[in-house]
Coordinates of C-alpha atoms and ligand atoms in Angstrom, one line a residue:
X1212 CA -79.1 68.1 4.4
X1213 CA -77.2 70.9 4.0
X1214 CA -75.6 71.9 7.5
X1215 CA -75.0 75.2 9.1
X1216 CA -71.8 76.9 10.8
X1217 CA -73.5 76.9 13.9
X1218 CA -74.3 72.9 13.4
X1219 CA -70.6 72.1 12.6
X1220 CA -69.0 74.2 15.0
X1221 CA -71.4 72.8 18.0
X1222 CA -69.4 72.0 21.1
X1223 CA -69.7 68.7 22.8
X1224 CA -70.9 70.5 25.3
X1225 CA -74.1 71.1 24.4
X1226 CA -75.2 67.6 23.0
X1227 CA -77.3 65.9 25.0
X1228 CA -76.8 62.5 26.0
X1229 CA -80.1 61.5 24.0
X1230 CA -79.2 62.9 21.2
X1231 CA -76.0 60.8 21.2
X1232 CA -77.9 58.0 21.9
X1233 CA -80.0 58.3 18.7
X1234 CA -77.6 59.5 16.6
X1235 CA -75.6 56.1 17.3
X1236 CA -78.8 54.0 17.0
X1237 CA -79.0 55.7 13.1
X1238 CA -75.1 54.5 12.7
X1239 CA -75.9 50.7 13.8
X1240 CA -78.9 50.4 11.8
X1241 CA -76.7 51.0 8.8
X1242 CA -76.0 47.9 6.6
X1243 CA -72.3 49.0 5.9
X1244 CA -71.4 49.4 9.1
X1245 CA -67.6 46.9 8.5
X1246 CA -66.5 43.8 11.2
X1247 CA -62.2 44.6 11.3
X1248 CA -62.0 48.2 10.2
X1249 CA -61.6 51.1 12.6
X1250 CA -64.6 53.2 12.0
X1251 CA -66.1 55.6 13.9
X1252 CA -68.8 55.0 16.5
X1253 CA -71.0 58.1 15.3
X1254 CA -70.1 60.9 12.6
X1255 CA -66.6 61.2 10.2
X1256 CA -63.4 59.7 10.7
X1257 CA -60.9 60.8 8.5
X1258 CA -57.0 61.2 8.6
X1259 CA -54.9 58.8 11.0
X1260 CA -53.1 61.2 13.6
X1261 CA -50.8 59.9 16.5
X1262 CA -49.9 56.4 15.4
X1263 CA -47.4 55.2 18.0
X1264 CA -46.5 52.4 20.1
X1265 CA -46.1 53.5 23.5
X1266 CA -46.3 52.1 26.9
X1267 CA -46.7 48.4 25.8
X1268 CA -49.5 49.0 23.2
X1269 CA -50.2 50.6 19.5
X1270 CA -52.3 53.8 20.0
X1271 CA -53.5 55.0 17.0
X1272 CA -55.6 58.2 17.0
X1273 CA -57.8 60.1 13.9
X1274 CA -59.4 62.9 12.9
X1275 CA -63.3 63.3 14.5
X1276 CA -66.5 64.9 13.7
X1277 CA -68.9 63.2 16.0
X1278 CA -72.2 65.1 15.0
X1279 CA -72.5 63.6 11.5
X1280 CA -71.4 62.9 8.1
X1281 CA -69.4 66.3 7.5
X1282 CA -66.1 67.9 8.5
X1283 CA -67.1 70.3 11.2
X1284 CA -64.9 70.9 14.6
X1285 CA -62.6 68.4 14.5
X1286 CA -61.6 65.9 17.5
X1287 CA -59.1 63.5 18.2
X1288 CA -60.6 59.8 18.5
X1289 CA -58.3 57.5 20.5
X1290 CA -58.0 53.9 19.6
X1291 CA -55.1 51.6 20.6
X1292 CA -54.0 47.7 20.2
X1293 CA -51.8 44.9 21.5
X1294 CA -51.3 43.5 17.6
X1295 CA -52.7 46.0 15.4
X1296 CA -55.6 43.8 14.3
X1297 CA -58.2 44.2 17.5
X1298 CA -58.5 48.2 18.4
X1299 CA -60.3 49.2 21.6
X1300 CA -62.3 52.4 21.3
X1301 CA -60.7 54.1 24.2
X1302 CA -62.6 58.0 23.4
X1303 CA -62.3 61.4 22.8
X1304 CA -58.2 62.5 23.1
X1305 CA -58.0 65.9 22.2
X1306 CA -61.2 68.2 22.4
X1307 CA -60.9 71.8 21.0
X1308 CA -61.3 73.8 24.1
X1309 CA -59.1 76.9 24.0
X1310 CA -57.8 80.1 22.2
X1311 CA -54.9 78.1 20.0
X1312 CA -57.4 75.2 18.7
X1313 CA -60.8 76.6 19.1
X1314 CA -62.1 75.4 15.7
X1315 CA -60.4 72.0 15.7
X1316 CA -57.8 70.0 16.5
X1317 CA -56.6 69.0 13.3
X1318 CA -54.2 66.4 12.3
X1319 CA -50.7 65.4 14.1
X1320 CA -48.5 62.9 15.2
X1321 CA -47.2 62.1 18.3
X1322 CA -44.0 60.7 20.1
X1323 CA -42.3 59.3 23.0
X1324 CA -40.5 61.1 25.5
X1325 CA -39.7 61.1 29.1
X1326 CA -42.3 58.1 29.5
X1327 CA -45.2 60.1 28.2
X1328 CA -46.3 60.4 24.7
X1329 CA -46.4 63.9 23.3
X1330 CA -49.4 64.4 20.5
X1331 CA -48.4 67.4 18.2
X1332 CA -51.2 68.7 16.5
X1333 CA -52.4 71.9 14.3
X1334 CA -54.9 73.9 16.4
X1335 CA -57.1 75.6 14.4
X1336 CA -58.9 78.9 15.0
X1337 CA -61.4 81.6 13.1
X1338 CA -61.3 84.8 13.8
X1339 CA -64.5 87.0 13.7
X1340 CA -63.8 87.6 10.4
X1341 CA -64.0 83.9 10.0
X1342 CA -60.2 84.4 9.2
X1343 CA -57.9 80.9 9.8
X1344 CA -54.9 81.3 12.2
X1345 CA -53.1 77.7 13.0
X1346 CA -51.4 77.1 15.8
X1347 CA -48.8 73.7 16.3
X1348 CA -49.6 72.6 19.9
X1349 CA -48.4 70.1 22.1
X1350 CA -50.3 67.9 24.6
X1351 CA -49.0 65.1 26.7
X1352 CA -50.8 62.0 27.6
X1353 CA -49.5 59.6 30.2
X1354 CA -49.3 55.7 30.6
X1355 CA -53.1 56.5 32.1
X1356 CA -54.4 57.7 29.0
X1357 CA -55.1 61.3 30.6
X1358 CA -54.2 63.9 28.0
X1359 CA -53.1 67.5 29.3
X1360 CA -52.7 70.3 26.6
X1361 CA -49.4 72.4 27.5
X1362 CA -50.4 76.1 28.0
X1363 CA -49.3 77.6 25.2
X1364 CA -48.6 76.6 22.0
X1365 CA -45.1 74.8 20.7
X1366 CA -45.5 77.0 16.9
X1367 CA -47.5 80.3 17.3
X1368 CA -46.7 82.1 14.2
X1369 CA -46.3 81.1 10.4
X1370 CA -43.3 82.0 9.4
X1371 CA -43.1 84.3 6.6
X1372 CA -43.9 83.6 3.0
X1373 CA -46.6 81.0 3.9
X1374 CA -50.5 81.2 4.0
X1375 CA -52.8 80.0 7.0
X1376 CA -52.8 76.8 4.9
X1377 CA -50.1 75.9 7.5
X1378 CA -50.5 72.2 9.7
X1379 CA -50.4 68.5 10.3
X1380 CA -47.1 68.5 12.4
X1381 CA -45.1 65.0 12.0
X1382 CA -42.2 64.4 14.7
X1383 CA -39.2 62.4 15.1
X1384 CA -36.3 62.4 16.6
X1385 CA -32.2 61.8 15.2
X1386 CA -29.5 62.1 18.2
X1387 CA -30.7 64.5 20.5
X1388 CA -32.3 66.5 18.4
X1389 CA -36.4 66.5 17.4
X1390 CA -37.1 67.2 14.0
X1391 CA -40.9 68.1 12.6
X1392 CA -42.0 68.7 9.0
X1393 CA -45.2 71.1 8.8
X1394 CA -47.5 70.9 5.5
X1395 CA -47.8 74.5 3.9
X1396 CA -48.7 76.4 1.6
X1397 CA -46.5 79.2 -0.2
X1398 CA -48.1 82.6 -0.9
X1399 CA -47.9 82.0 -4.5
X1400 CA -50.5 79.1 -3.6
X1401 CA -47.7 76.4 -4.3
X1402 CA -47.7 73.5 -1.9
X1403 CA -44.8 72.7 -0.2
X1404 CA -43.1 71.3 3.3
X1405 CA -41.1 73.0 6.0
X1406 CA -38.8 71.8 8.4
X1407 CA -38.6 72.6 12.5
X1408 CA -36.1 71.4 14.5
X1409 CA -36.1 71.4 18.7
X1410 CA -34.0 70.3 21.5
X1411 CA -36.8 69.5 24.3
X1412 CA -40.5 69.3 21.8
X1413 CA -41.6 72.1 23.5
X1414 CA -39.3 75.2 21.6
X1415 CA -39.1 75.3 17.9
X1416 CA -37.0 76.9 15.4
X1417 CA -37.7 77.2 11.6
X1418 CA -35.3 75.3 9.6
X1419 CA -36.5 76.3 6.4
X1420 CA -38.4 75.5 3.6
X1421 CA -37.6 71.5 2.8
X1422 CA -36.2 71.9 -1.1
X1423 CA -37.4 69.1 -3.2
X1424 CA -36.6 68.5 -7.0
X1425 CA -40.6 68.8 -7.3
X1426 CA -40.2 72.1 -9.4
X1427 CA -41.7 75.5 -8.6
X1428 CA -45.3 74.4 -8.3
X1429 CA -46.9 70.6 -7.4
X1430 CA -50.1 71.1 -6.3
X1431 CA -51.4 73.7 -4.6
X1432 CA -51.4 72.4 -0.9
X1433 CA -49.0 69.7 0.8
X1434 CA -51.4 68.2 3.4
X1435 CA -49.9 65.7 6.4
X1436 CA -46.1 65.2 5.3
X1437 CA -44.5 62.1 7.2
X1438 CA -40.7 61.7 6.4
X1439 CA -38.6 58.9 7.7
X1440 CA -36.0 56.4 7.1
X1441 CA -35.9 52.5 5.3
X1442 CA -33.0 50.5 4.5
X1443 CA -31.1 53.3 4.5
X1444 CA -33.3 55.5 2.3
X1445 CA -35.1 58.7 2.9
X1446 CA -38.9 58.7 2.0
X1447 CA -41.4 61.5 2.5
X1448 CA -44.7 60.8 1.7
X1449 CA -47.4 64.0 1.8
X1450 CA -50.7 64.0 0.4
X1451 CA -50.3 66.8 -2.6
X1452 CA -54.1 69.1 -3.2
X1453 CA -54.5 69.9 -6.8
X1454 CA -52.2 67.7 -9.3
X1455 CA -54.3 67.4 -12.9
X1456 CA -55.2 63.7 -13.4
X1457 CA -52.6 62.3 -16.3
X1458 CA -53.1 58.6 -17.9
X1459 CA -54.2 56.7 -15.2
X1460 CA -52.5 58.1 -12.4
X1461 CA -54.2 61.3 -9.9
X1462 CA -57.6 60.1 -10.7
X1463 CA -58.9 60.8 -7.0
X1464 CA -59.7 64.0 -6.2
X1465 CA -56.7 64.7 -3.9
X1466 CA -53.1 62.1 -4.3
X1467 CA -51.1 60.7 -1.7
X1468 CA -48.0 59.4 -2.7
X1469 CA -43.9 59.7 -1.6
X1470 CA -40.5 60.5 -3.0
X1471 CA -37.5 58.4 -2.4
X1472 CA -33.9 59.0 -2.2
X1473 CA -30.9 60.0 -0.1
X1474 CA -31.5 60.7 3.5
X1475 CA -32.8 64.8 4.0
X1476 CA -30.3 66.5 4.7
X1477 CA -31.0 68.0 7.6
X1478 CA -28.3 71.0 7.1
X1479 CA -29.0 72.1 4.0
X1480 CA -32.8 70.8 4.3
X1481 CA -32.2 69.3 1.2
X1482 CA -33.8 66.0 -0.2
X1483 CA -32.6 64.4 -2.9
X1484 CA -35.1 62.0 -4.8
X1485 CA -36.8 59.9 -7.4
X1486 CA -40.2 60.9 -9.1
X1487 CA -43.3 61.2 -7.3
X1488 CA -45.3 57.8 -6.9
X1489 CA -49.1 57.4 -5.9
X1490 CA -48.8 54.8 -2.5
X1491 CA -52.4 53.6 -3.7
X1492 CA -54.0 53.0 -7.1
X1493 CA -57.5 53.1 -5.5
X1494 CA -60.5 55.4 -5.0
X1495 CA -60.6 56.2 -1.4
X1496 CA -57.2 56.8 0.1
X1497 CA -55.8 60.2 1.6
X1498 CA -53.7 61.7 4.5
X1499 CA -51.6 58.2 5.5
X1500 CA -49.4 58.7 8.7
X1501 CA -46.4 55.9 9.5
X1502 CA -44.9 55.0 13.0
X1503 CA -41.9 52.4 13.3
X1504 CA -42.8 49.7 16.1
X1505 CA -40.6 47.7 18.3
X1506 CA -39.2 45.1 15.8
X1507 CA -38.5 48.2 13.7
X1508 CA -41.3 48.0 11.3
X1509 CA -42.0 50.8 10.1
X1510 CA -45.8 50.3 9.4
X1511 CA -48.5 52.9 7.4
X1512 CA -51.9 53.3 8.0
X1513 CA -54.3 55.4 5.6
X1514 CA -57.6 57.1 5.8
X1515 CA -59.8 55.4 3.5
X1516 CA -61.9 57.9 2.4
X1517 CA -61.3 61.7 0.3
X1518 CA -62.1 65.4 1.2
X1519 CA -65.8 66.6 -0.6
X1520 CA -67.3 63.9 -1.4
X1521 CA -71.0 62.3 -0.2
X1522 CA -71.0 58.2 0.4
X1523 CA -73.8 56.1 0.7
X1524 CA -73.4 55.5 4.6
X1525 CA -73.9 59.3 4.9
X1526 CA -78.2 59.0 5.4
X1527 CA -76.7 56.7 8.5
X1528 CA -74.8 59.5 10.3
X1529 CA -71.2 58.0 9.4
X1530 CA -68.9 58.1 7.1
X1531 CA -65.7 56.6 6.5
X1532 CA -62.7 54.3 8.1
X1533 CA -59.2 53.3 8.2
X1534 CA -56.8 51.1 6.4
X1535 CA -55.8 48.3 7.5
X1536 CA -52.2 48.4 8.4
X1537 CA -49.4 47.9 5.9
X1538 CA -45.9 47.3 6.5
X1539 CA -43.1 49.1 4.0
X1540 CA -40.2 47.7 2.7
X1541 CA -38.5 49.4 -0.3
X1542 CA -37.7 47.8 -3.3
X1543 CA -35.5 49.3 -6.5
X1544 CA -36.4 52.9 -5.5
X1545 CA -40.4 51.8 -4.7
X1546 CA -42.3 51.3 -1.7
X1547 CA -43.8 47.6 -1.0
X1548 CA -47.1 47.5 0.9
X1549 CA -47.6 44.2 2.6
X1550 CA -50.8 43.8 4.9
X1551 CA -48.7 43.2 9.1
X1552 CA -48.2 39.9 9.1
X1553 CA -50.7 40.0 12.5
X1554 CA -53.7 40.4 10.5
X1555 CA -53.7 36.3 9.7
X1556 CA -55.1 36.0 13.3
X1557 CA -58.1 36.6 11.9
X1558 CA -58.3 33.6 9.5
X1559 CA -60.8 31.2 10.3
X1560 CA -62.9 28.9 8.2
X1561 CA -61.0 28.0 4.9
X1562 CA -61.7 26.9 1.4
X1563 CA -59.1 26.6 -1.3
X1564 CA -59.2 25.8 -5.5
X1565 CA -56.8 24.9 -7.5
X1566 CA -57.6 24.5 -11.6
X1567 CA -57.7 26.1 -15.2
X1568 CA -59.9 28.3 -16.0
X1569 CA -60.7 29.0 -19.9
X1570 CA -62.9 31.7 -21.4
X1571 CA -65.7 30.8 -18.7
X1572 CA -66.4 32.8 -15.3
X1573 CA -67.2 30.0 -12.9
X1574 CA -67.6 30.3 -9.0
X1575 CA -65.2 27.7 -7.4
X1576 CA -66.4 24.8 -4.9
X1577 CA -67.4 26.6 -1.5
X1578 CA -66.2 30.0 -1.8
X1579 CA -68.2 32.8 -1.0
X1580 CA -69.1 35.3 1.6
X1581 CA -69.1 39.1 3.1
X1582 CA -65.8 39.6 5.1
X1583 CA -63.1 37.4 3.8
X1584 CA -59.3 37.5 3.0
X1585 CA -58.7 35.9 -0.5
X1586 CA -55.3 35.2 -2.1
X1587 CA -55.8 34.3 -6.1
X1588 CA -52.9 33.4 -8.1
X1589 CA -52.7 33.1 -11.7
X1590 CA -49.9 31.5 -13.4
X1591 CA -49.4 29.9 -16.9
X1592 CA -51.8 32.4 -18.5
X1593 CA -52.0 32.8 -22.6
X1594 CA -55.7 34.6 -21.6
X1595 CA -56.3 38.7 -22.8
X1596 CA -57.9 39.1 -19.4
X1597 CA -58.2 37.1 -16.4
X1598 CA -59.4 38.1 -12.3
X1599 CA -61.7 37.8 -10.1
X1600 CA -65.2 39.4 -9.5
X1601 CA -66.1 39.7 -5.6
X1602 CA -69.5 40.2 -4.1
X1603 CA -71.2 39.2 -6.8
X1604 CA -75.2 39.4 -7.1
X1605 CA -77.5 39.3 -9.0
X1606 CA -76.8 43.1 -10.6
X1607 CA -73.9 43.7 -8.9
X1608 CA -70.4 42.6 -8.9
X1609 CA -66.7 43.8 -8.2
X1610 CA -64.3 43.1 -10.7
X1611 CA -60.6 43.0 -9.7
X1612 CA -58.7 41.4 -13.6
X1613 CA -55.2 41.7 -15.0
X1614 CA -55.6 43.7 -19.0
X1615 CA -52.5 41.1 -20.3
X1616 CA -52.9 43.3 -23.3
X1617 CA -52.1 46.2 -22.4
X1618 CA -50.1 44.8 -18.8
X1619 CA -52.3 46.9 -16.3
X1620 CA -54.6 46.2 -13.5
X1621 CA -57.8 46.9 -13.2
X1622 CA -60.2 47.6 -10.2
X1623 CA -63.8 48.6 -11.5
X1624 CA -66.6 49.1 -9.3
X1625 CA -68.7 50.7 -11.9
X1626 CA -71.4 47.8 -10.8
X1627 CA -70.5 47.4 -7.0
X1628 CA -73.7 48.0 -5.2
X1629 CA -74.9 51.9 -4.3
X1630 CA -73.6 54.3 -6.2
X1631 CA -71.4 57.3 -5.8
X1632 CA -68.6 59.7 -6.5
X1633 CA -69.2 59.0 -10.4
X1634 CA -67.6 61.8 -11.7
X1635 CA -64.3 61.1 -10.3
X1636 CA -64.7 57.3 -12.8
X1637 CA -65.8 54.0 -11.4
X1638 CA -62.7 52.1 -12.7
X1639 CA -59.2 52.3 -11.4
X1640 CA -55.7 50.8 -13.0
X1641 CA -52.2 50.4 -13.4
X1642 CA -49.6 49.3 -15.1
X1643 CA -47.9 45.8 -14.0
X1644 CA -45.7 44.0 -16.1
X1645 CA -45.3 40.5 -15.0
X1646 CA -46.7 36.5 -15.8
X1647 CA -47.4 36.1 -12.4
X1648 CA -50.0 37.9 -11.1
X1649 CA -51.4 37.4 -7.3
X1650 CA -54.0 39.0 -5.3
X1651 CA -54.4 39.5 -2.1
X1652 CA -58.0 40.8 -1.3
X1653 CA -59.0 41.6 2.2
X1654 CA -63.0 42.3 1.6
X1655 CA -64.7 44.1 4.9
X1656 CA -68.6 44.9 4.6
X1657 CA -68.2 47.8 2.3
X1658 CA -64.6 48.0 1.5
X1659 CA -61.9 46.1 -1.0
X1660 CA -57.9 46.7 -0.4
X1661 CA -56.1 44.3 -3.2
X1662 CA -52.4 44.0 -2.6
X1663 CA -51.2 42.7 -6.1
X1664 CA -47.7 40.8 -6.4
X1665 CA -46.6 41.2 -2.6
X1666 CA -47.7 44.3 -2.3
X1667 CA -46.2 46.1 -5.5
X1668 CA -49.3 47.7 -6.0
X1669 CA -52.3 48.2 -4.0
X1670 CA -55.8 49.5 -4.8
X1671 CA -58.3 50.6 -2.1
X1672 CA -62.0 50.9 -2.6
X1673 CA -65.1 51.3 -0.7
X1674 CA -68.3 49.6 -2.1
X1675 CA -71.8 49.3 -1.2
X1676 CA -73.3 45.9 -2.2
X1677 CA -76.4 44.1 -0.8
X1678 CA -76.0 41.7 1.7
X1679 CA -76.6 39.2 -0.5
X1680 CA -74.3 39.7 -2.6
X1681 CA -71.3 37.3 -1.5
X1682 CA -70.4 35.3 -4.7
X1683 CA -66.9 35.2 -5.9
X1684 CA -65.8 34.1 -9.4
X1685 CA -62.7 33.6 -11.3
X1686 CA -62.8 34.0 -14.8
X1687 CA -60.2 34.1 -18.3
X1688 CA -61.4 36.3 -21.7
X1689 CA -59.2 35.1 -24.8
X1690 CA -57.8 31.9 -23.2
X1691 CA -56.8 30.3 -20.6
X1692 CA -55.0 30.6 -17.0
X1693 CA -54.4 28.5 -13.9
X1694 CA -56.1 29.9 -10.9
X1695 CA -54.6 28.8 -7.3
X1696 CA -56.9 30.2 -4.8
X1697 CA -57.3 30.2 -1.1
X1698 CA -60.2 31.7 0.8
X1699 CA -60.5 32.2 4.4
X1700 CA -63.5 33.5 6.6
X1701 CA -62.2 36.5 8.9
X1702 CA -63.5 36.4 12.4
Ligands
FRU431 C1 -56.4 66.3 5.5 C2 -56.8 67.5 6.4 C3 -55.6 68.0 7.2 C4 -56.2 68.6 8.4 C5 -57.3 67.7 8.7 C6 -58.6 68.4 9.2 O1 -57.5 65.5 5.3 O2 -57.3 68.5 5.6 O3 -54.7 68.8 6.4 O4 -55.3 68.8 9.4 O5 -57.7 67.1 7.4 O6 -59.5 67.5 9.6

């Protein structure tokens, strides 16, 4: 169904109660609805905005479209945690009710200050002319949970130079000083990232233009920059619009990745930095936002899902989720991705393997199921290809393998379950050079993330598969491996 103006840009106001009603009764009659993913109770989710701990708890907000499957006037969707592994669905945050955000309130982030937590967000507004102006505004929620927009907004103009492409504020603070990067876009149509800096969050000034060693032109639109700090590096991660796919890397049809180096120099807005590195090797990954938490974590948390494309839960009024969280640590000049160590809390029932496995694809003694968390590693190989294939049926499977001949991963859903996004490939990879290889799968209803090695590389997939598809296999092409596996049910 092809949906009107009028449709997406509906108010809330207007929507009866009914229709919410059986709008919700189409999501929960949808097979792929997943058991420990924030998802959204009706409509899109799509990038993670807010993510905070604040007043004893982890709030975590994201981007809304309640009405259906499509990006239409955006919400904020309010979602928060004691351990980051059980979310209560708390409600609507931020509704777009004014002259500065009238046609959404599009993504943000959100800090602490004076015992209430700020949320600074890109208001977005169409003219009659249908012409975008954004606005950066600033609304303050309290230990209650009320949100109050401030009056008027913290940014009201683009500063000069820059299209209306011009949003997804990310705050922090160093001394006394906030600090707030803005995703833009150049009037050459080059993407690129500016810097604000202000003494009380609620006046601005334009720092300037962050200078990168990206060159004149990456992309054509940096969307939701996050910079911060680990082990004494600076990283600022953005999610570039319109990189040309090259080998195996920007396969998606939008990247997400970081640059590491010095610390910005917040002076000379100046960062100093390494290449350009894809955070996920997956299909459906975009717009990731990181918060630090009180044992100075600093954890990430992606949308798992892409811009323009349909899914299969879309006939179901739904569409998308997060990722699970991730914590960062760097490693020589590379981000680690390791699922928070919280997420074991949900292990219950276990089953565990332990043998070699030669030129055969074999299930092992009692593993199988829908929403598990396996760990598989493979030592000792002299194989050409070993791995794992996941949800397997009687057509369908997932196959997750290490290519030892030409050293790369491999993540093909090509036979998953319902198809979709095709033309963007079904198959995923990487290069890994090791003789160890370990994955750590955490399988949801319709989703894979593989953390391979401890989190060197990770690969993030939705799938559709039949409910009865829930074997899992292990398997070695030109020899031999061992295969160490554990399995565990997730409640
Ligand atoms: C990224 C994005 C952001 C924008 C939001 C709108 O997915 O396009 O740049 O703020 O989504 O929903």
């Amino acid at each position: 169904m092809e949906w009107t103006k009028e449709q997406r840009y509906r108010s809330m106001d207007d929507v009866t109660e009914e229709e919410l009603k059986g709008l919700a009764k189409l999501v929960n009659d949808c097979p792929w609805r997943q058991s420990f993913h924030i998802q959204p109770p009706t409509g899109l989710l799509n990038d993670p905005n807010g993510f905070s701990y604040y007043n004893g708890e982890y709030h975590l907000f994201y981007q809304w479209f309640p009405l259906g499957p499509v990006h239409g006037l955006k919400h904020w969707y309010h979602t928060k945690s004691k351990d980051l592994v059980h979310w209560d669905n708390v409600g609507m945050a931020i509704k777009p009710s004014n002259d500065y955000d009238s046609h959404g309130a599009y993504s943000g982030s959100s800090i602490e200050h004076e015992g209430k937590l700020y949320l600074m967000y890109t208001g977005n507004t169409r003219d009659d002319n249908w012409i975008r102006h954004p606005y950066q505004c600033l609304a303050e929620m309290s230990q209650d949970g009320s949100v109050v927009k401030m009056d008027a907004p913290a940014i009201g103009d683009v500063p000069a130079g820059y299209t209306d492409h011009f949003r997804d504020p990310k705050v922090w603070k160093e001394a006394d000083q906030f600090y707030a990067v803005i995703g833009a876009q150049r009037e050459n149509e080059t993407g690129a990232v500016v810097l604000y800096r202000s003494g009380d969050l609620k006046d601005w000034q334009f720092a300037g233009e962050v200078k990168t060693g990206l060159g004149e032109s990456f992309g054509y639109m940096w969307e939701c920059p996050d910079y911060f700090e680990l082990e004494g590096q600076g990283v600022f991660l953005f999610s570039p619009q319109g990189l040309e796919a090259k080998g195996d890397s920007f396969q998606n049809i939008y990247q997400s990745g970081y640059v590491i180096g010095s610390p910005l120099d917040l002076e000379k807005v100046e960062l100093k930095h390494g290449p350009f590195q894809e955070l996920d090797r997956g299909f459906d990954f975009y717009a990731p936002q990181t918060t630090v938490d009180p044992h100075g974590r600093r954890i990430l948390v992606g949308w798992m899902g892409l811009p323009e494309i349909d899914y299969p839960t879309d006939k179901n009024g739904w569409a998308h989720c997060l990722t699970l969280p991730r914590e960062l640590s760097v490693k020589e000049g590379k981000l680690l991705q390791q699922p928070v160590a919280e997420l074991e809390s949900l292990r219950g029932d276990k089953a565990e393997a332990n043998q070699r496995v030669e030129n055969e694809s074999i299930g092992l003694d009692g593993f199988e199921g829908e929403v598990y968390e396996l760990l598989a590693e493979f030592s000792g190989s002299i194989a050409e290809e070993f791995g794992l294939e996941l949800r397997v049926g009687e057509n369908e499977k997932t196959l997750i393998k290490y290519d030892a001949v030409s050293k790369k991963v491999v993540f093909d859903r090509t036979h998953s379950g319902a198809t979709f996004a095709e033309e963007f490939g079904t198959v995923r990879k990487c290069a890994l050079d090791a003789d160890t290889i370990s994955f750590r799968v955490f399988v949801d209803v319709s989703s894979l993330e593989v953390f391979v090695n401890n989190g060197e590389e990770v690969f993030t997939g939705r799938i559709f598969p039949g409910k009865n598809s829930t074997g899992i296999r292990v398997f070695a092409h030109g020899g031999g491996t061992n295969v160490k596996a554990v399995k565990w049910n997730l409640r």
